[in-house]
PDB file of C-alpha atoms in Angstrom:
ATOM      1  CA  MET A   1     103.995 132.115 126.860  1.00  0.00           C
ATOM      2  CA  ASP A   2     101.171 132.883 129.226  1.00  0.00           C
ATOM      3  CA  THR A   3      97.499 132.207 128.906  1.00  0.00           C
ATOM      4  CA  ALA A   4      94.736 134.389 130.330  1.00  0.00           C
ATOM      5  CA  TYR A   5      91.106 135.370 130.006  1.00  0.00           C
ATOM      6  CA  GLY A   6      90.128 139.030 129.878  1.00  0.00           C
ATOM      7  CA  GLY A   7      86.655 138.804 128.345  1.00  0.00           C
ATOM      8  CA  ASP A   8      88.136 136.498 125.703  1.00  0.00           C
ATOM      9  CA  SER A   9      90.833 133.846 125.800  1.00  0.00           C
ATOM     10  CA  PHE A  10      94.438 134.716 124.949  1.00  0.00           C
ATOM     11  CA  VAL A  11      97.812 133.168 124.355  1.00  0.00           C
ATOM     12  CA  ILE A  12     100.298 135.888 125.340  1.00  0.00           C
ATOM     13  CA  VAL A  13     103.812 135.841 123.925  1.00  0.00           C
ATOM     14  CA  ASP A  14     106.797 138.146 124.473  1.00  0.00           C
ATOM     15  CA  ALA A  15     107.038 140.123 121.231  1.00  0.00           C
ATOM     16  CA  GLU A  16     110.749 140.839 121.624  1.00  0.00           C
ATOM     17  CA  ALA A  17     111.562 137.173 122.336  1.00  0.00           C
ATOM     18  CA  MET A  18     109.700 136.303 119.123  1.00  0.00           C
ATOM     19  CA  GLY A  19     111.860 138.788 117.183  1.00  0.00           C
ATOM     20  CA  PHE A  20     109.359 141.644 116.917  1.00  0.00           C
ATOM     21  CA  SER A  21     109.700 145.299 117.856  1.00  0.00           C
ATOM     22  CA  LEU A  22     105.947 145.905 117.259  1.00  0.00           C
ATOM     23  CA  LYS A  23     106.241 148.142 114.202  1.00  0.00           C
ATOM     24  CA  PRO A  24     103.590 148.482 111.483  1.00  0.00           C
ATOM     25  CA  GLU A  25     105.761 146.740 108.882  1.00  0.00           C
ATOM     26  CA  GLU A  26     105.720 143.579 111.024  1.00  0.00           C
ATOM     27  CA  ALA A  27     101.918 143.226 110.855  1.00  0.00           C
ATOM     28  CA  HIS A  28     101.833 140.510 108.190  1.00  0.00           C
ATOM     29  CA  GLU A  29     104.305 138.260 109.970  1.00  0.00           C
ATOM     30  CA  ILE A  30     102.651 138.922 113.374  1.00  0.00           C
ATOM     31  CA  ALA A  31      99.266 137.942 111.928  1.00  0.00           C
ATOM     32  CA  ARG A  32     100.642 134.794 110.287  1.00  0.00           C
ATOM     33  CA  LEU A  33     102.646 133.655 113.327  1.00  0.00           C
ATOM     34  CA  GLY A  34      99.875 134.613 115.762  1.00  0.00           C
ATOM     35  CA  VAL A  35      97.406 132.294 114.047  1.00  0.00           C
ATOM     36  CA  ARG A  36      99.947 129.460 114.150  1.00  0.00           C
ATOM     37  CA  ILE A  37     100.602 130.066 117.854  1.00  0.00           C
ATOM     38  CA  THR A  38      96.861 130.202 118.665  1.00  0.00           C
ATOM     39  CA  ASN A  39      96.204 126.999 116.728  1.00  0.00           C
ATOM     40  CA  ALA A  40      99.160 125.216 118.373  1.00  0.00           C
ATOM     41  CA  ALA A  41      98.015 126.305 121.841  1.00  0.00           C
ATOM     42  CA  ASN A  42      94.501 125.054 121.155  1.00  0.00           C
ATOM     43  CA  LYS A  43      95.861 121.709 119.994  1.00  0.00           C
ATOM     44  CA  ALA A  44      98.389 121.290 122.801  1.00  0.00           C
ATOM     45  CA  LEU A  45      96.610 122.918 125.743  1.00  0.00           C
ATOM     46  CA  GLY A  46      93.025 123.752 125.015  1.00  0.00           C
ATOM     47  CA  PHE A  47      91.321 126.353 127.183  1.00  0.00           C
ATOM     48  CA  ASP A  48      89.230 125.724 130.248  1.00  0.00           C
ATOM     49  CA  HIS A  49      87.066 128.598 131.514  1.00  0.00           C
ATOM     50  CA  PRO A  50      86.204 128.054 135.196  1.00  0.00           C
ATOM     51  CA  GLU A  51      82.551 129.093 134.822  1.00  0.00           C
ATOM     52  CA  ASN A  52      81.731 128.594 131.152  1.00  0.00           C
ATOM     53  CA  PRO A  53      82.195 124.950 130.147  1.00  0.00           C
ATOM     54  CA  ASP A  54      81.390 125.785 126.495  1.00  0.00           C
ATOM     55  CA  TRP A  55      84.492 128.049 126.242  1.00  0.00           C
ATOM     56  CA  ARG A  56      87.150 125.519 125.266  1.00  0.00           C
ATOM     57  CA  HIS A  57      89.495 127.424 122.932  1.00  0.00           C
ATOM     58  CA  PHE A  58      91.974 130.261 122.727  1.00  0.00           C
ATOM     59  CA  SER A  59      90.661 133.008 120.478  1.00  0.00           C
ATOM     60  CA  PHE A  60      93.654 135.293 120.019  1.00  0.00           C
ATOM     61  CA  CYS A  61      97.391 135.686 120.338  1.00  0.00           C
ATOM     62  CA  LEU A  62      98.692 138.842 122.029  1.00  0.00           C
ATOM     63  CA  PHE A  63     102.237 139.876 121.131  1.00  0.00           C
ATOM     64  CA  ALA A  64     103.107 141.770 124.279  1.00  0.00           C
ATOM     65  CA  GLY A  65     105.715 144.495 124.314  1.00  0.00           C
ATOM     66  CA  LYS A  66     108.060 145.256 127.177  1.00  0.00           C
ATOM     67  CA  VAL A  67     106.368 147.066 130.084  1.00  0.00           C
ATOM     68  CA  GLU A  68     107.892 150.437 130.856  1.00  0.00           C
ATOM     69  CA  ARG A  69     107.223 152.499 133.999  1.00  0.00           C
ATOM     70  CA  THR A  70     106.468 156.137 133.185  1.00  0.00           C
ATOM     71  CA  ALA A  71     105.249 159.085 135.264  1.00  0.00           C
ATOM     72  CA  GLU A  72     101.721 158.351 133.971  1.00  0.00           C
ATOM     73  CA  GLY A  73     101.843 154.628 134.766  1.00  0.00           C
ATOM     74  CA  LEU A  74     102.840 151.469 132.946  1.00  0.00           C
ATOM     75  CA  ARG A  75     103.051 151.447 129.123  1.00  0.00           C
ATOM     76  CA  ALA A  76     103.604 148.631 126.611  1.00  0.00           C
ATOM     77  CA  GLY A  77     103.202 147.860 122.942  1.00  0.00           C
ATOM     78  CA  ALA A  78     100.614 145.299 121.898  1.00  0.00           C
ATOM     79  CA  ALA A  79      99.568 143.500 118.739  1.00  0.00           C
ATOM     80  CA  VAL A  80      96.581 141.147 118.732  1.00  0.00           C
ATOM     81  CA  ALA A  81      96.569 138.492 116.014  1.00  0.00           C
ATOM     82  CA  ILE A  82      93.069 137.428 114.961  1.00  0.00           C
ATOM     83  CA  GLN A  83      91.897 134.350 113.048  1.00  0.00           C
ATOM     84  CA  PRO A  84      92.098 133.714 110.167  1.00  0.00           C
ATOM     85  CA  GLY A  85      95.102 136.063 109.926  1.00  0.00           C
ATOM     86  CA  LYS A  86      95.030 139.802 110.633  1.00  0.00           C
ATOM     87  CA  VAL A  87      96.088 142.234 113.347  1.00  0.00           C
ATOM     88  CA  ASP A  88      93.529 144.326 115.197  1.00  0.00           C
ATOM     89  CA  ARG A  89      93.789 148.083 114.783  1.00  0.00           C
ATOM     90  CA  SER A  90      93.435 148.530 118.529  1.00  0.00           C
ATOM     91  CA  PRO A  91      95.308 146.905 121.408  1.00  0.00           C
ATOM     92  CA  THR A  92      91.850 145.507 122.368  1.00  0.00           C
ATOM     93  CA  GLY A  93      90.289 145.863 125.790  1.00  0.00           C
ATOM     94  CA  THR A  94      90.077 142.117 126.276  1.00  0.00           C
ATOM     95  CA  ALA A  95      93.809 141.685 125.591  1.00  0.00           C
ATOM     96  CA  LEU A  96      94.584 144.563 127.940  1.00  0.00           C
ATOM     97  CA  SER A  97      92.473 142.965 130.661  1.00  0.00           C
ATOM     98  CA  ALA A  98      94.203 139.606 130.145  1.00  0.00           C
ATOM     99  CA  ARG A  99      97.660 141.248 130.218  1.00  0.00           C
ATOM    100  CA  MET A 100      96.864 143.102 133.429  1.00  0.00           C
ATOM    101  CA  ALA A 101      95.704 139.862 135.020  1.00  0.00           C
ATOM    102  CA  VAL A 102      99.016 138.186 134.147  1.00  0.00           C
ATOM    103  CA  LEU A 103     101.042 141.173 135.349  1.00  0.00           C
ATOM    104  CA  HIS A 104      99.068 141.229 138.610  1.00  0.00           C
ATOM    105  CA  ALA A 105      99.534 137.493 139.121  1.00  0.00           C
ATOM    106  CA  ARG A 106     103.294 137.959 138.735  1.00  0.00           C
ATOM    107  CA  GLY A 107     103.340 140.883 141.194  1.00  0.00           C
ATOM    108  CA  GLU A 108     104.339 143.305 138.416  1.00  0.00           C
ATOM    109  CA  MET A 109     101.145 145.384 138.558  1.00  0.00           C
ATOM    110  CA  LYS A 110      99.260 146.437 141.653  1.00  0.00           C
ATOM    111  CA  GLU A 111      95.658 147.338 142.362  1.00  0.00           C
ATOM    112  CA  GLY A 112      95.102 150.969 141.326  1.00  0.00           C
ATOM    113  CA  GLU A 113      97.935 151.024 138.790  1.00  0.00           C
ATOM    114  CA  THR A 114      97.322 151.732 135.101  1.00  0.00           C
ATOM    115  CA  LEU A 115      98.710 150.124 131.966  1.00  0.00           C
ATOM    116  CA  THR A 116      98.452 151.857 128.588  1.00  0.00           C
ATOM    117  CA  ALA A 117      98.638 149.445 125.659  1.00  0.00           C
ATOM    118  CA  VAL A 118      99.729 150.865 122.288  1.00  0.00           C
ATOM    119  CA  SER A 119      98.758 149.096 119.045  1.00  0.00           C
ATOM    120  CA  LEU A 120     100.857 148.853 115.875  1.00  0.00           C
ATOM    121  CA  ILE A 121      99.158 151.975 114.483  1.00  0.00           C
ATOM    122  CA  GLY A 122      99.489 153.946 117.707  1.00  0.00           C
ATOM    123  CA  SER A 123      95.936 153.588 119.042  1.00  0.00           C
ATOM    124  CA  THR A 124      95.783 153.239 122.811  1.00  0.00           C
ATOM    125  CA  PHE A 125      93.638 151.803 125.555  1.00  0.00           C
ATOM    126  CA  THR A 126      94.370 152.353 129.236  1.00  0.00           C
ATOM    127  CA  GLY A 127      93.461 149.810 131.850  1.00  0.00           C
ATOM    128  CA  ARG A 128      93.366 150.047 135.600  1.00  0.00           C
ATOM    129  CA  ILE A 129      93.023 147.305 138.179  1.00  0.00           C
ATOM    130  CA  LEU A 130      90.077 148.298 140.376  1.00  0.00           C
ATOM    131  CA  GLY A 131      90.344 145.303 142.677  1.00  0.00           C
ATOM    132  CA  THR A 132      90.570 141.547 142.824  1.00  0.00           C
ATOM    133  CA  THR A 133      88.024 138.750 142.877  1.00  0.00           C
ATOM    134  CA  LYS A 134      87.704 135.103 141.943  1.00  0.00           C
ATOM    135  CA  VAL A 135      86.246 133.498 138.839  1.00  0.00           C
ATOM    136  CA  GLY A 136      85.315 130.019 139.869  1.00  0.00           C
ATOM    137  CA  ASP A 137      88.256 128.961 142.047  1.00  0.00           C
ATOM    138  CA  ARG A 138      90.794 131.117 140.222  1.00  0.00           C
ATOM    139  CA  PRO A 139      92.120 134.523 141.256  1.00  0.00           C
ATOM    140  CA  ALA A 140      91.042 137.359 138.961  1.00  0.00           C
ATOM    141  CA  ILE A 141      91.171 141.138 138.655  1.00  0.00           C
ATOM    142  CA  LEU A 142      88.416 143.694 138.210  1.00  0.00           C
ATOM    143  CA  PRO A 143      89.644 145.702 135.177  1.00  0.00           C
ATOM    144  CA  GLU A 144      88.563 149.129 134.025  1.00  0.00           C
ATOM    145  CA  ILE A 145      89.343 150.009 130.383  1.00  0.00           C
ATOM    146  CA  SER A 146      89.261 153.463 128.796  1.00  0.00           C
ATOM    147  CA  GLY A 147      90.024 154.576 125.292  1.00  0.00           C
ATOM    148  CA  ARG A 148      88.445 155.948 122.191  1.00  0.00           C
ATOM    149  CA  GLY A 149      86.321 154.162 119.625  1.00  0.00           C
ATOM    150  CA  TRP A 150      84.788 155.277 116.345  1.00  0.00           C
ATOM    151  CA  ILE A 151      81.628 154.087 114.644  1.00  0.00           C
ATOM    152  CA  THR A 152      82.596 152.097 111.563  1.00  0.00           C
ATOM    153  CA  GLY A 153      79.141 150.896 110.586  1.00  0.00           C
ATOM    154  CA  ILE A 154      75.503 150.646 111.499  1.00  0.00           C
ATOM    155  CA  HIS A 155      73.816 147.290 111.214  1.00  0.00           C
ATOM    156  CA  GLN A 156      70.167 146.411 111.284  1.00  0.00           C
ATOM    157  CA  HIS A 157      69.209 142.881 112.288  1.00  0.00           C
ATOM    158  CA  MET A 158      65.783 141.681 111.382  1.00  0.00           C
ATOM    159  CA  LEU A 159      63.762 138.674 112.437  1.00  0.00           C
ATOM    160  CA  ASP A 160      61.418 137.081 109.951  1.00  0.00           C
ATOM    161  CA  PRO A 161      58.379 135.644 111.783  1.00  0.00           C
ATOM    162  CA  SER A 162      58.624 132.481 109.696  1.00  0.00           C
ATOM    163  CA  ASP A 163      62.288 131.856 110.706  1.00  0.00           C
ATOM    164  CA  PRO A 164      62.408 128.383 112.345  1.00  0.00           C
ATOM    165  CA  TRP A 165      65.457 129.448 114.451  1.00  0.00           C
ATOM    166  CA  PRO A 166      64.444 132.869 115.824  1.00  0.00           C
ATOM    167  CA  GLU A 167      66.868 132.602 118.765  1.00  0.00           C
ATOM    168  CA  GLY A 168      69.836 131.505 116.626  1.00  0.00           C
ATOM    169  CA  TYR A 169      71.603 128.162 116.454  1.00  0.00           C
ATOM    170  CA  ARG A 170      74.747 126.516 117.847  1.00  0.00           C
ATOM    171  CA  LEU A 171      77.430 124.680 115.944  1.00  0.00           C
ATOM    172  CA  THR A 172      81.064 124.039 116.677  1.00  0.00           C
ATOM    173  CA  ASP A 173      83.275 127.036 115.838  1.00  0.00           C
ATOM    174  CA  THR A 174      83.254 127.717 112.076  1.00  0.00           C
ATOM    175  CA  TRP A 175      85.368 130.913 111.963  1.00  0.00           C
ATOM    176  CA  GLY A 176      88.311 130.492 109.624  1.00  0.00           C
ATOM    177  CA  ALA A 177      87.080 127.128 108.325  1.00  0.00           C
ATOM    178  CA  ARG A 178      88.635 126.217 105.023  1.00  0.00           C
TER     179      ARG A 178
END
C-alpha cells in the first residue's frame, strides 16, 4: 500500500492485488474492506501532515486500478471507499491528486502528463501534473483536475444571533461513531 495526501489523506491499495477488477458489483465488498483498511492504517501508522498538525488520520482508501498508457494519456480505474462504508460515485479529485503524486514519486508519471481516473460507474476525472513543489520538507506535485459535476442539492446555512458558537466548534472526529 501507499499513503498520500491530495487535498485529503489516502491509503492507496492495488485493486487487482486485493482481488478486485473494479466492477460495479464489487462495490459492497470494496466499501467494507476499504473501511477496514483505513481503520487499520490509522491504528498502525497514523497520518502526519507536514504543515497541518491537526490532520492526524487517513480519511479514505483508494482501490487503484492498473495504469494503462493510451494515445490520450494514462488511464486507470479507481474506487474510493468512504467511512462509514460506501463507495464514491466519482473517482474523486483528491484521490486522483494523491495517485498522481505517488506515480510521480515512483517516476511513473511526468510533469505535463495526464491521468484519467474512471470510477465504478464510469464517471471520470482527468488530472495533469503542472509542476512540482514542496509541502513542508516533502516533495509534492501541483495537480490540475478536470471533470464534470452536477448539482445534487442547494443548502442554506443560517446563523442565529443568539448562537453561543457562531464560528463553530471543535471536537475529535465523530464521523462514523457508533
